Amino acid sequence: MEAAPDQHLIAAVRSALWELSDPHRAAGAQAYMKSSVPSLGVRVPDVRRIAAHATAEFPPASAAGLRATALQLWRTAAFREERYAAIDLTGNRLVAKDLDMLPVYEEIIRTGAWWDFADGVSGRICALLLAHPAEMSAVLRTWSRDPDFWIRRASITSQLRAKEATDTVLLADVIEPNLADREFFIRKAIGWALREHAKTAPEWVQEFVALHGQEMSPLSRREALRRISAGQPQRPR
């Protein structure tokens, strides 16, 4: 039997979001996101605080219950911040290393189909990769060739938080099939992933760019090398 969503938790999130809604800020936020999904005008840190308070008030009884709650909030969301809150719910330690969360993240990426949602679960995917490297590496290599470019972007950005634990073979394997892609969000993701890894291994990034420079877009190449300069230490992002 599938776990039921916690309607009290969902109601607490929605009520708190409405209390902080700001129509003026909402209009600006929607314009900035270039999206048809309406906004409540609630700041991201406040959304995170609301999600944390709601889960403290109504603690999930199980990982399955948390998955069901996050998915229902996501699927029934009328406003962008409700979807942000659904993503925030998935940060709970109950599911931090739970491979059963992968279909949830995939649904968020595919149905959200925008950079803030795809990037919102990037850290979650990284945590799964570090906990289950064999299983997740196979998934990410498959994702890197998916017809949906948001899924491909997610494969490329999956190690942004890995730092010294970055699997450079995997990083190269998910970037290389996408080097010729003309989609802005793919080109930006390639540059971003390489720039982040340059904080840990600038020499590896330089070698990768030297090897693939002719295939890379100017945007990807520029972003990849942006923090690398002779004689200067890497600075925090």
GROMACS .gro file of C-alpha atoms in nm:
model
  237
    1MET     CA    1   0.000   0.000   0.000
    2GLU     CA    2   0.133   0.342  -0.096
    3ALA     CA    3   0.180   0.601   0.177
    4ALA     CA    4  -0.070   0.885   0.190
    5PRO     CA    5   0.038   1.247   0.161
    6ASP     CA    6   0.030   1.451   0.482
    7GLN     CA    7  -0.248   1.699   0.409
    8HIS     CA    8  -0.179   1.890   0.731
    9LEU     CA    9   0.180   1.954   0.628
   10ILE     CA   10   0.073   2.065   0.281
   11ALA     CA   11  -0.192   2.296   0.424
   12ALA     CA   12   0.062   2.446   0.667
   13VAL     CA   13   0.301   2.522   0.381
   14ARG     CA   14   0.032   2.683   0.167
   15SER     CA   15  -0.111   2.889   0.451
   16ALA     CA   16   0.230   3.027   0.547
   17LEU     CA   17   0.314   3.108   0.185
   18TRP     CA   18  -0.012   3.301   0.141
   19GLU     CA   19   0.057   3.501   0.457
   20LEU     CA   20   0.384   3.626   0.306
   21SER     CA   21   0.254   3.682  -0.046
   22ASP     CA   22   0.349   4.013  -0.205
   23PRO     CA   23   0.164   4.094  -0.532
   24HIS     CA   24   0.412   4.364  -0.636
   25ARG     CA   25   0.712   4.138  -0.585
   26ALA     CA   26   0.522   3.850  -0.747
   27ALA     CA   27   0.486   4.042  -1.072
   28GLY     CA   28   0.858   4.114  -1.081
   29ALA     CA   29   0.949   3.755  -0.994
   30GLN     CA   30   0.730   3.614  -1.269
   31ALA     CA   31   0.879   3.854  -1.523
   32TYR     CA   32   1.231   3.762  -1.413
   33MET     CA   33   1.161   3.390  -1.446
   34LYS     CA   34   1.004   3.442  -1.793
   35SER     CA   35   0.743   3.186  -1.703
   36SER     CA   36   0.367   3.148  -1.725
   37VAL     CA   37   0.366   2.991  -1.376
   38PRO     CA   38   0.243   3.261  -1.135
   39SER     CA   39   0.436   3.365  -0.829
   40LEU     CA   40   0.328   3.463  -0.478
   41GLY     CA   41   0.623   3.696  -0.436
   42VAL     CA   42   0.770   3.505  -0.139
   43ARG     CA   43   1.149   3.516  -0.110
   44VAL     CA   44   1.337   3.187  -0.147
   45PRO     CA   45   1.486   3.196   0.207
   46ASP     CA   46   1.135   3.243   0.344
   47VAL     CA   47   1.009   2.945   0.141
   48ARG     CA   48   1.285   2.732   0.291
   49ARG     CA   49   1.201   2.850   0.640
   50ILE     CA   50   0.832   2.774   0.585
   51ALA     CA   51   0.906   2.423   0.462
   52ALA     CA   52   1.136   2.360   0.759
   53HIS     CA   53   0.879   2.486   1.009
   54ALA     CA   54   0.601   2.279   0.850
   55THR     CA   55   0.804   1.957   0.867
   56ALA     CA   56   0.896   2.036   1.229
   57GLU     CA   57   0.529   2.083   1.313
   58PHE     CA   58   0.417   1.777   1.117
   59PRO     CA   59   0.719   1.541   1.110
   60PRO     CA   60   0.701   1.285   0.827
   61ALA     CA   61   0.647   0.937   0.968
   62SER     CA   62   0.831   0.762   0.686
   63ALA     CA   63   1.034   0.818   0.373
   64ALA     CA   64   0.740   0.695   0.166
   65GLY     CA   65   0.508   0.942   0.335
   66LEU     CA   66   0.749   1.226   0.269
   67ARG     CA   67   0.777   1.130  -0.098
   68ALA     CA   68   0.400   1.124  -0.132
   69THR     CA   69   0.364   1.461   0.039
   70ALA     CA   70   0.631   1.631  -0.171
   71LEU     CA   71   0.484   1.488  -0.491
   72GLN     CA   72   0.130   1.597  -0.411
   73LEU     CA   73   0.244   1.949  -0.324
   74TRP     CA   74   0.443   1.958  -0.649
   75ARG     CA   75   0.166   1.819  -0.868
   76THR     CA   76  -0.110   2.040  -0.729
   77ALA     CA   77   0.095   2.359  -0.702
   78ALA     CA   78  -0.067   2.672  -0.843
   79PHE     CA   79   0.230   2.897  -0.764
   80ARG     CA   80   0.603   2.871  -0.816
   81GLU     CA   81   0.681   2.895  -0.445
   82GLU     CA   82   0.469   2.589  -0.374
   83ARG     CA   83   0.695   2.396  -0.608
   84TYR     CA   84   1.002   2.539  -0.436
   85ALA     CA   85   0.858   2.422  -0.104
   86ALA     CA   86   0.802   2.073  -0.248
   87ILE     CA   87   1.169   2.060  -0.344
   88ASP     CA   88   1.265   2.186   0.002
   89LEU     CA   89   1.070   1.902   0.161
   90THR     CA   90   1.293   1.653  -0.020
   91GLY     CA   91   1.591   1.783   0.176
   92ASN     CA   92   1.475   1.595   0.483
   93ARG     CA   93   1.731   1.349   0.620
   94LEU     CA   94   1.476   1.067   0.591
   95VAL     CA   95   1.533   1.061   0.216
   96ALA     CA   96   1.880   1.213   0.177
   97LYS     CA   97   2.034   0.887   0.049
   98ASP     CA   98   1.717   0.713  -0.065
   99LEU     CA   99   1.735   0.588  -0.424
  100ASP     CA  100   1.354   0.575  -0.429
  101MET     CA  101   1.370   0.956  -0.450
  102LEU     CA  102   1.520   0.943  -0.798
  103PRO     CA  103   1.182   0.915  -0.978
  104VAL     CA  104   1.064   1.215  -0.773
  105TYR     CA  105   1.358   1.425  -0.887
  106GLU     CA  106   1.314   1.309  -1.244
  107GLU     CA  107   0.947   1.411  -1.238
  108ILE     CA  108   1.040   1.751  -1.098
  109ILE     CA  109   1.295   1.806  -1.373
  110ARG     CA  110   1.074   1.685  -1.658
  111THR     CA  111   0.751   1.852  -1.555
  112GLY     CA  112   0.911   2.166  -1.412
  113ALA     CA  113   1.106   2.214  -1.736
  114TRP     CA  114   1.289   2.526  -1.621
  115TRP     CA  115   1.632   2.600  -1.476
  116ASP     CA  116   1.526   2.684  -1.120
  117PHE     CA  117   1.347   2.352  -1.075
  118ALA     CA  118   1.616   2.142  -1.244
  119ASP     CA  119   1.889   2.314  -1.046
  120GLY     CA  120   1.682   2.294  -0.729
  121VAL     CA  121   1.728   1.916  -0.715
  122SER     CA  122   2.090   1.916  -0.833
  123GLY     CA  123   2.224   1.885  -0.479
  124ARG     CA  124   1.983   1.601  -0.404
  125ILE     CA  125   2.104   1.409  -0.708
  126CYS     CA  126   2.464   1.469  -0.601
  127ALA     CA  127   2.387   1.320  -0.259
  128LEU     CA  128   2.241   1.010  -0.424
  129LEU     CA  129   2.545   0.980  -0.649
  130LEU     CA  130   2.785   0.995  -0.355
  131ALA     CA  131   2.579   0.739  -0.162
  132HIS     CA  132   2.516   0.505  -0.458
  133PRO     CA  133   2.793   0.570  -0.712
  134ALA     CA  134   2.748   0.259  -0.927
  135GLU     CA  135   2.371   0.289  -0.968
  136MET     CA  136   2.366   0.666  -1.011
  137SER     CA  137   2.661   0.680  -1.252
  138ALA     CA  138   2.472   0.447  -1.486
  139VAL     CA  139   2.159   0.661  -1.457
  140LEU     CA  140   2.345   0.987  -1.522
  141ARG     CA  141   2.522   0.848  -1.827
  142THR     CA  142   2.180   0.753  -1.965
  143TRP     CA  143   2.040   1.094  -1.875
  144SER     CA  144   2.325   1.267  -2.060
  145ARG     CA  145   2.177   1.141  -2.388
  146ASP     CA  146   1.809   1.189  -2.305
  147PRO     CA  147   1.592   1.378  -2.559
  148ASP     CA  148   1.484   1.616  -2.279
  149PHE     CA  149   1.758   1.876  -2.245
  150TRP     CA  150   1.657   1.950  -1.885
  151ILE     CA  151   1.740   1.590  -1.795
  152ARG     CA  152   2.069   1.625  -1.982
  153ARG     CA  153   2.140   1.948  -1.793
  154ALA     CA  154   2.074   1.763  -1.466
  155SER     CA  155   2.331   1.498  -1.557
  156ILE     CA  156   2.590   1.768  -1.626
  157THR     CA  157   2.524   1.962  -1.304
  158SER     CA  158   2.498   1.651  -1.087
  159GLN     CA  159   2.844   1.694  -0.933
  160LEU     CA  160   2.843   2.066  -0.860
  161ARG     CA  161   2.871   1.998  -0.487
  162ALA     CA  162   3.098   1.696  -0.505
  163LYS     CA  163   3.427   1.892  -0.480
  164GLU     CA  164   3.715   1.649  -0.412
  165ALA     CA  165   3.477   1.354  -0.452
  166THR     CA  166   3.403   1.446  -0.813
  167ASP     CA  167   3.420   1.150  -1.049
  168THR     CA  168   3.602   1.310  -1.341
  169VAL     CA  169   3.543   1.012  -1.570
  170LEU     CA  170   3.170   1.052  -1.514
  171LEU     CA  171   3.194   1.430  -1.552
  172ALA     CA  172   3.361   1.392  -1.889
  173ASP     CA  173   3.117   1.120  -1.993
  174VAL     CA  174   2.809   1.337  -1.933
  175ILE     CA  175   2.958   1.651  -2.086
  176GLU     CA  176   3.107   1.507  -2.406
  177PRO     CA  177   2.775   1.397  -2.567
  178ASN     CA  178   2.646   1.752  -2.519
  179LEU     CA  179   2.939   1.959  -2.643
  180ALA     CA  180   2.780   2.027  -2.981
  181ASP     CA  181   2.437   2.111  -2.839
  182ARG     CA  182   2.327   2.464  -2.927
  183GLU     CA  183   2.083   2.495  -2.635
  184PHE     CA  184   2.185   2.784  -2.408
  185PHE     CA  185   2.100   2.599  -2.087
  186ILE     CA  186   2.320   2.306  -2.189
  187ARG     CA  187   2.613   2.528  -2.285
  188LYS     CA  188   2.578   2.720  -1.960
  189ALA     CA  189   2.562   2.396  -1.757
  190ILE     CA  190   2.882   2.266  -1.917
  191GLY     CA  191   3.067   2.584  -1.831
  192TRP     CA  192   2.922   2.590  -1.480
  193ALA     CA  193   3.015   2.229  -1.405
  194LEU     CA  194   3.370   2.280  -1.526
  195ARG     CA  195   3.406   2.611  -1.343
  196GLU     CA  196   3.299   2.449  -1.017
  197HIS     CA  197   3.543   2.164  -1.060
  198ALA     CA  198   3.818   2.413  -1.138
  199LYS     CA  199   3.801   2.522  -0.774
  200THR     CA  200   3.928   2.175  -0.684
  201ALA     CA  201   4.123   2.065  -0.990
  202PRO     CA  202   4.207   2.356  -1.222
  203GLU     CA  203   4.465   2.152  -1.410
  204TRP     CA  204   4.208   1.886  -1.500
  205VAL     CA  205   3.968   2.152  -1.629
  206GLN     CA  206   4.241   2.319  -1.834
  207GLU     CA  207   4.333   1.986  -1.989
  208PHE     CA  208   3.967   1.906  -2.065
  209VAL     CA  209   3.917   2.243  -2.235
  210ALA     CA  210   4.243   2.205  -2.428
  211LEU     CA  211   4.127   1.865  -2.551
  212HIS     CA  212   3.773   1.968  -2.640
  213GLY     CA  213   3.812   2.340  -2.703
  214GLN     CA  214   3.723   2.319  -3.069
  215GLU     CA  215   3.401   2.134  -2.991
  216MET     CA  216   3.294   2.359  -2.703
  217SER     CA  217   3.085   2.670  -2.748
  218PRO     CA  218   3.256   3.000  -2.664
  219LEU     CA  219   3.014   3.033  -2.370
  220SER     CA  220   3.108   2.695  -2.222
  221ARG     CA  221   3.479   2.754  -2.273
  222ARG     CA  222   3.468   3.103  -2.123
  223GLU     CA  223   3.272   2.989  -1.819
  224ALA     CA  224   3.494   2.686  -1.766
  225LEU     CA  225   3.811   2.896  -1.754
  226ARG     CA  226   3.668   3.202  -1.582
  227ARG     CA  227   3.821   3.127  -1.243
  228ILE     CA  228   4.149   2.998  -1.373
  229SER     CA  229   4.424   3.257  -1.412
  230ALA     CA  230   4.798   3.206  -1.395
  231GLY     CA  231   4.947   3.265  -1.056
  232GLN     CA  232   4.617   3.341  -0.881
  233PRO     CA  233   4.456   3.111  -0.621
  234GLN     CA  234   4.103   2.989  -0.671
  235ARG     CA  235   3.848   3.206  -0.495
  236PRO     CA  236   3.521   3.085  -0.341
  237ARG     CA  237   3.219   3.114  -0.569
   0.00000   0.00000   0.00000
